[in-house]
XYZ file of C-alpha atoms in Angstrom:
395
model
C 22.264 36.157 81.852
C 21.685 35.030 78.291
C 22.030 37.429 75.357
C 20.415 35.309 72.681
C 17.156 35.420 70.798
C 15.305 32.272 71.716
C 12.294 30.042 71.264
C 10.520 28.662 74.312
C 9.030 25.161 74.162
C 6.218 24.198 76.528
C 4.736 20.837 77.518
C 1.928 21.632 79.928
C 0.173 19.131 82.181
C -2.333 19.253 85.014
C 0.204 19.751 87.807
C 3.366 20.743 85.940
C 4.679 22.724 82.995
C 7.926 21.545 81.437
C 9.771 24.073 79.323
C 13.013 24.579 77.464
C 14.765 27.446 75.695
C 16.542 27.200 72.344
C 18.884 29.767 70.846
C 17.919 30.947 67.349
C 19.102 33.504 64.857
C 22.244 31.736 63.726
C 22.651 29.287 60.874
C 21.232 25.824 61.354
C 18.782 24.341 63.807
C 17.890 25.929 67.182
C 20.452 25.135 69.872
C 19.588 24.313 73.507
C 20.058 27.002 76.147
C 18.126 25.902 79.223
C 15.406 23.613 80.508
C 13.204 23.478 83.555
C 9.784 22.919 84.955
C 7.085 24.313 87.155
C 5.695 21.537 89.321
C 3.296 21.349 92.232
C 0.641 23.432 90.504
C -2.422 23.669 92.723
C -0.423 22.688 95.804
C 3.044 24.208 96.259
C 4.225 25.618 92.920
C 7.967 25.549 92.352
C 10.016 26.836 89.411
C 13.376 25.215 88.746
C 15.630 25.581 85.720
C 19.165 24.778 84.690
C 21.419 25.679 81.817
C 22.311 23.089 79.205
C 25.573 22.336 81.012
C 23.655 21.625 84.217
C 24.229 24.914 86.024
C 21.368 25.975 88.303
C 19.547 29.059 87.045
C 16.603 29.348 89.441
C 14.841 27.423 92.188
C 11.949 29.373 93.649
C 8.572 28.726 95.228
C 5.199 30.417 94.979
C 2.430 30.813 97.481
C 0.242 27.656 97.386
C -2.727 29.848 96.451
C -1.048 30.978 93.217
C -3.200 30.188 90.185
C -1.988 28.538 86.973
C -2.338 31.965 85.377
C -0.107 33.589 88.021
C 2.533 30.902 87.688
C 2.701 31.013 83.888
C 2.850 34.812 83.988
C 5.826 34.634 86.357
C 7.441 31.915 84.225
C 7.169 34.072 81.101
C 8.562 37.032 83.048
C 11.528 34.913 84.224
C 12.239 33.697 80.678
C 12.158 37.270 79.356
C 14.489 38.472 82.113
C 16.833 35.506 81.647
C 17.249 36.320 77.951
C 18.485 39.782 78.907
C 19.330 41.623 75.699
C 17.944 38.731 73.704
C 14.357 38.466 72.541
C 11.805 35.722 72.972
C 10.849 35.099 69.360
C 8.133 32.444 69.656
C 6.606 29.710 71.800
C 6.205 26.142 70.574
C 3.783 23.740 72.237
C 3.350 19.992 72.373
C -0.300 19.351 71.539
C -1.361 15.760 71.990
C -4.289 15.571 69.554
C -4.543 17.185 66.125
C -7.718 15.460 65.014
C -8.514 15.057 61.324
C -7.170 18.354 60.089
C -3.914 19.161 61.864
C -1.263 16.940 60.327
C 1.504 19.575 60.314
C 2.706 22.170 62.821
C 0.561 25.293 62.664
C 0.730 28.842 63.957
C -2.008 29.336 66.532
C -4.790 31.836 65.894
C -8.320 32.110 67.251
C -9.709 29.495 64.832
C -6.937 26.994 65.622
C -7.476 27.527 69.337
C -11.189 26.785 68.982
C -10.389 23.567 67.132
C -7.879 22.457 69.768
C -10.416 23.034 72.536
C -12.987 20.973 70.633
C -10.541 18.045 70.583
C -10.208 17.998 74.389
C -12.586 15.003 74.852
C -10.171 12.890 72.787
C -7.249 13.574 75.148
C -8.743 14.758 78.452
C -5.534 14.256 80.453
C -3.507 16.431 78.099
C -5.346 18.681 75.666
C -7.034 21.079 78.129
C -3.699 21.818 79.809
C -1.870 22.187 76.470
C -4.490 24.747 75.415
C -4.497 26.548 78.777
C -0.769 27.269 78.444
C -1.295 28.799 74.998
C -4.083 31.015 76.323
C -2.124 32.123 79.382
C 0.915 33.093 77.318
C -1.282 34.941 74.808
C -2.759 37.041 77.602
C 0.673 38.154 78.775
C 2.490 38.341 75.435
C -0.292 38.833 72.866
C 2.108 39.594 70.010
C 4.264 36.517 70.564
C 3.841 33.927 67.776
C 2.797 30.549 69.135
C 3.072 27.261 67.243
C 1.217 24.008 67.905
C 3.062 20.755 67.159
C 1.009 17.577 67.215
C 1.715 14.124 68.632
C -0.677 12.661 66.059
C 0.966 14.246 62.995
C 3.712 11.632 62.474
C 1.022 8.973 62.072
C -1.230 10.915 59.698
C -0.079 8.862 56.703
C -0.874 5.455 58.220
C -2.549 3.200 55.638
C -6.324 2.874 55.813
C -6.127 -0.762 56.919
C -4.171 0.337 60.008
C -6.290 3.417 60.613
C -9.921 2.321 60.194
C -12.118 0.664 62.782
C -14.798 -1.792 61.669
C -17.525 0.761 62.289
C -20.094 2.185 59.859
C -18.201 4.170 57.232
C -19.986 7.423 58.052
C -18.560 7.273 61.572
C -15.037 6.669 60.259
C -15.455 9.657 57.951
C -16.311 11.780 60.991
C -12.869 11.002 62.409
C -13.624 7.963 64.548
C -10.490 6.067 63.599
C -7.000 5.296 64.894
C -4.727 8.343 65.154
C -1.621 7.121 66.962
C 0.386 9.170 69.457
C 3.932 9.900 70.678
C 4.619 11.098 67.159
C 7.002 13.889 68.186
C 9.138 11.332 70.005
C 9.009 8.998 66.995
C 10.031 11.835 64.713
C 13.114 12.533 66.821
C 14.088 8.856 67.115
C 13.640 8.445 63.368
C 16.039 11.339 62.729
C 18.579 9.959 65.215
C 18.479 6.503 63.672
C 18.965 8.077 60.253
C 22.062 9.802 61.589
C 23.503 6.767 63.386
C 22.460 3.867 61.164
C 20.844 5.069 57.926
C 20.642 1.604 56.397
C 18.645 0.352 59.380
C 16.473 3.482 59.421
C 15.531 2.708 55.824
C 14.136 -0.670 56.898
C 11.575 -2.022 59.367
C 11.800 -0.435 62.813
C 9.687 -0.588 65.963
C 10.004 2.392 68.305
C 9.106 1.467 71.889
C 8.219 4.729 73.649
C 7.861 3.435 77.203
C 7.077 5.881 79.979
C 4.092 6.903 82.089
C 2.393 6.950 78.701
C 3.539 4.139 76.446
C 3.158 2.996 72.859
C 4.875 1.020 70.123
C 5.144 2.385 66.587
C 5.942 0.403 63.452
C 8.028 2.512 61.063
C 8.765 1.451 57.479
C 11.467 3.493 55.728
C 10.831 6.412 58.081
C 7.021 6.380 57.808
C 4.557 5.280 60.480
C 2.507 2.274 59.414
C 0.982 1.327 62.793
C 0.828 2.553 66.392
C -0.462 0.682 69.421
C -2.568 3.647 70.518
C -5.746 4.444 68.631
C -8.552 6.996 68.756
C -7.344 8.175 72.153
C -4.304 7.840 74.395
C -6.020 5.033 76.324
C -5.403 2.256 73.822
C -2.597 -0.283 73.535
C -0.176 -0.980 76.375
C -1.056 -0.642 80.063
C 0.503 2.582 81.317
C 1.110 4.236 84.679
C -2.584 4.801 85.364
C -4.199 4.231 81.942
C -5.759 0.894 81.136
C -4.527 0.170 77.615
C -6.580 -2.073 75.323
C -9.972 -3.234 76.604
C -12.828 -5.241 75.159
C -15.549 -2.657 74.331
C -18.009 -5.121 75.860
C -16.373 -4.486 79.223
C -17.228 -0.800 78.906
C -20.836 -1.698 78.107
C -20.896 -3.940 81.161
C -19.636 -1.152 83.417
C -22.244 1.215 81.995
C -25.144 -1.194 82.347
C -24.377 -3.396 85.313
C -22.167 -1.160 87.444
C -24.229 1.928 86.544
C -21.096 3.985 85.892
C -21.547 7.345 84.209
C -19.114 8.882 81.693
C -17.170 10.897 84.282
C -16.689 7.856 86.537
C -15.564 5.744 83.593
C -13.119 8.400 82.452
C -11.575 8.578 85.909
C -11.361 4.784 86.119
C -9.746 4.283 82.724
C -7.354 7.247 82.751
C -6.414 7.627 86.413
C -7.074 4.399 88.354
C -5.986 1.653 85.971
C -2.726 0.566 84.325
C 0.159 -0.343 86.620
C -1.543 1.481 89.476
C -4.708 -0.543 89.120
C -2.938 -3.847 88.524
C -0.679 -3.491 91.552
C -2.821 -1.478 93.926
C 0.482 0.099 94.957
C 1.765 2.630 92.437
C 1.794 3.576 88.775
C 5.533 4.293 88.978
C 7.498 1.346 87.580
C 10.505 2.186 89.762
C 8.388 1.702 92.885
C 7.058 -1.609 91.593
C 10.499 -2.933 90.660
C 11.764 -2.089 94.143
C 8.821 -3.770 95.874
C 8.711 -7.390 97.103
C 4.913 -7.399 96.988
C 3.620 -10.162 94.653
C 1.067 -7.717 93.235
C 3.897 -5.423 92.118
C 5.676 -8.312 90.407
C 2.438 -9.359 88.685
C 1.904 -5.831 87.347
C 5.446 -5.717 85.954
C 5.034 -9.104 84.263
C 1.748 -8.007 82.723
C 3.468 -4.940 81.279
C 6.314 -7.034 79.840
C 3.874 -9.547 78.349
C 1.814 -6.815 76.713
C 4.886 -5.084 75.280
C 6.035 -8.405 73.845
C 2.624 -9.190 72.371
C 2.339 -5.716 70.846
C 5.854 -6.063 69.446
C 4.680 -9.163 67.594
C 1.772 -7.186 66.196
C 4.081 -4.399 65.000
C 6.450 -6.917 63.397
C 3.477 -8.441 61.586
C 2.444 -4.998 60.306
C 5.977 -4.518 58.974
C 6.374 -8.019 57.547
C 9.482 -8.556 59.655
C 11.783 -6.563 61.900
C 15.190 -4.984 61.380
C 15.497 -2.857 64.515
C 13.891 -2.242 67.902
C 14.490 1.118 69.601
C 13.765 1.700 73.292
C 13.139 5.286 74.384
C 11.395 7.498 77.008
C 11.635 7.105 80.791
C 11.249 3.337 81.118
C 12.737 2.525 77.731
C 15.867 4.576 78.412
C 16.416 3.722 82.073
C 15.088 0.244 82.864
C 17.628 -2.399 81.845
C 15.414 -5.044 83.425
C 12.354 -4.259 81.287
C 14.500 -4.106 78.148
C 16.101 -7.471 79.008
C 12.803 -9.201 79.737
C 11.182 -7.924 76.548
C 14.199 -8.872 74.431
C 14.458 -12.327 75.982
C 10.833 -13.010 75.074
C 11.462 -11.693 71.559
C 14.206 -14.191 70.731
C 11.856 -15.758 68.162
C 12.130 -12.506 66.175
C 15.905 -12.810 66.058
C 16.642 -10.495 68.980
C 19.914 -11.304 70.771
C 20.710 -8.909 73.599
C 24.227 -7.978 74.696
C 23.742 -8.032 78.467
C 26.706 -5.788 79.269
C 25.657 -3.216 76.684
C 22.108 -3.321 78.005
C 23.342 -2.477 81.496
C 25.224 0.513 80.073
C 21.937 1.489 78.486
C 22.958 3.660 75.563
C 23.338 3.153 71.844
C 23.419 -0.309 70.279
C 22.685 -3.021 72.878
C 22.254 -6.116 70.696
C 24.915 -8.739 69.986
C 26.747 -8.729 66.656
C 24.948 -11.945 65.649
C 21.491 -10.536 66.400
C 19.228 -10.467 63.324
C 17.467 -7.472 64.893
C 19.487 -4.426 65.937
C 18.372 -3.206 69.368
C 19.046 0.393 70.375
C 18.529 2.654 73.360
C 18.146 6.248 72.193
C 17.090 9.161 74.415
C 14.178 11.028 72.920
C 13.959 14.826 72.642
C 10.498 16.034 71.717
C 11.403 19.605 72.675
C 14.119 19.760 70.027
C 11.629 18.639 67.384
C 9.133 21.288 68.505
C 11.815 24.003 68.520
C 12.850 23.090 64.977
C 9.285 23.108 63.676
C 8.544 26.402 65.421
C 11.628 28.111 64.005
C 11.029 26.873 60.460
C 7.379 27.936 60.558
C 8.363 31.342 61.916
C 10.987 31.772 59.183
C 8.442 30.855 56.522
C 6.228 33.747 57.616
């Protein structure tokens, strides 16, 4: 049983809640204690957690009828009991969309919560569940400080030419512009690259966050200058079940000719498209790579092509390229996708070290490569824990 004061970090989704615990109260940044998840929400909820050295801490199941509220209440109770003599000092949350106003982490109060709920239409797969976790924790621990950390914040300083759509200015001023996402991941990768290769971090870097959600970010001297996502998390690359970039005329066609309503369109674009839609098999890249179905191969090649094309766009935004960093589930674990993207990007000066790519960690480009290629595991939770602790200390 732990005896440390701690911060809990939550990343809540529709069917799962990922969480981690970080020790605080000593000098320096919060230090990891444990991580886990509740999955199977709405079906067969299960709580599992392990210490930072991999030791199993809990593996328990709930009745299938248990509500989200019940499960989060039990999760908070387990965290409190696990800390023993220690105290839970705060909860930090990944919030996907910060809109126009939230460009820094913020302590949640009633006004902030109202604003976050109002942003739900901009991130319908994520925002309602992010907010629901905050509300559930507040009901059980009303005095516990909670901090919202935003995926859009890292991109808040993007130049106007990268941010604005060619729409009437009054609409842009209402917030209808590109926001960019996966900012917490980019923030962590930026800090890691600064630690490992500061001269490269000071240059022109593309961060390829490739997972079930995927985006590329162009970073110049540590600042975001472009992101492949836009107003919502639908834009850019095809993802597990999200469509990526579409001609707006196609949406008009579906509305007029197919008589689709907004709810049907939302389901199509967020849940039935991407790799799942392309293949008709699965949105999980691992399943597609293991399949001998031609439709699976076609979906994989479409993904690789789109990553490569978007990489060219990011390099153009930067005026060249000094480094490419792969991260997140696909970026960290799929040597094949990394190899295919890098082989296509030879025109940019990318020269992959095949043996290093198979090892899949650290620098994976050849010494003669004009572009340094890295594989760096991301850690959004650590970023959230640090922001939460600093904000708590400031108050």
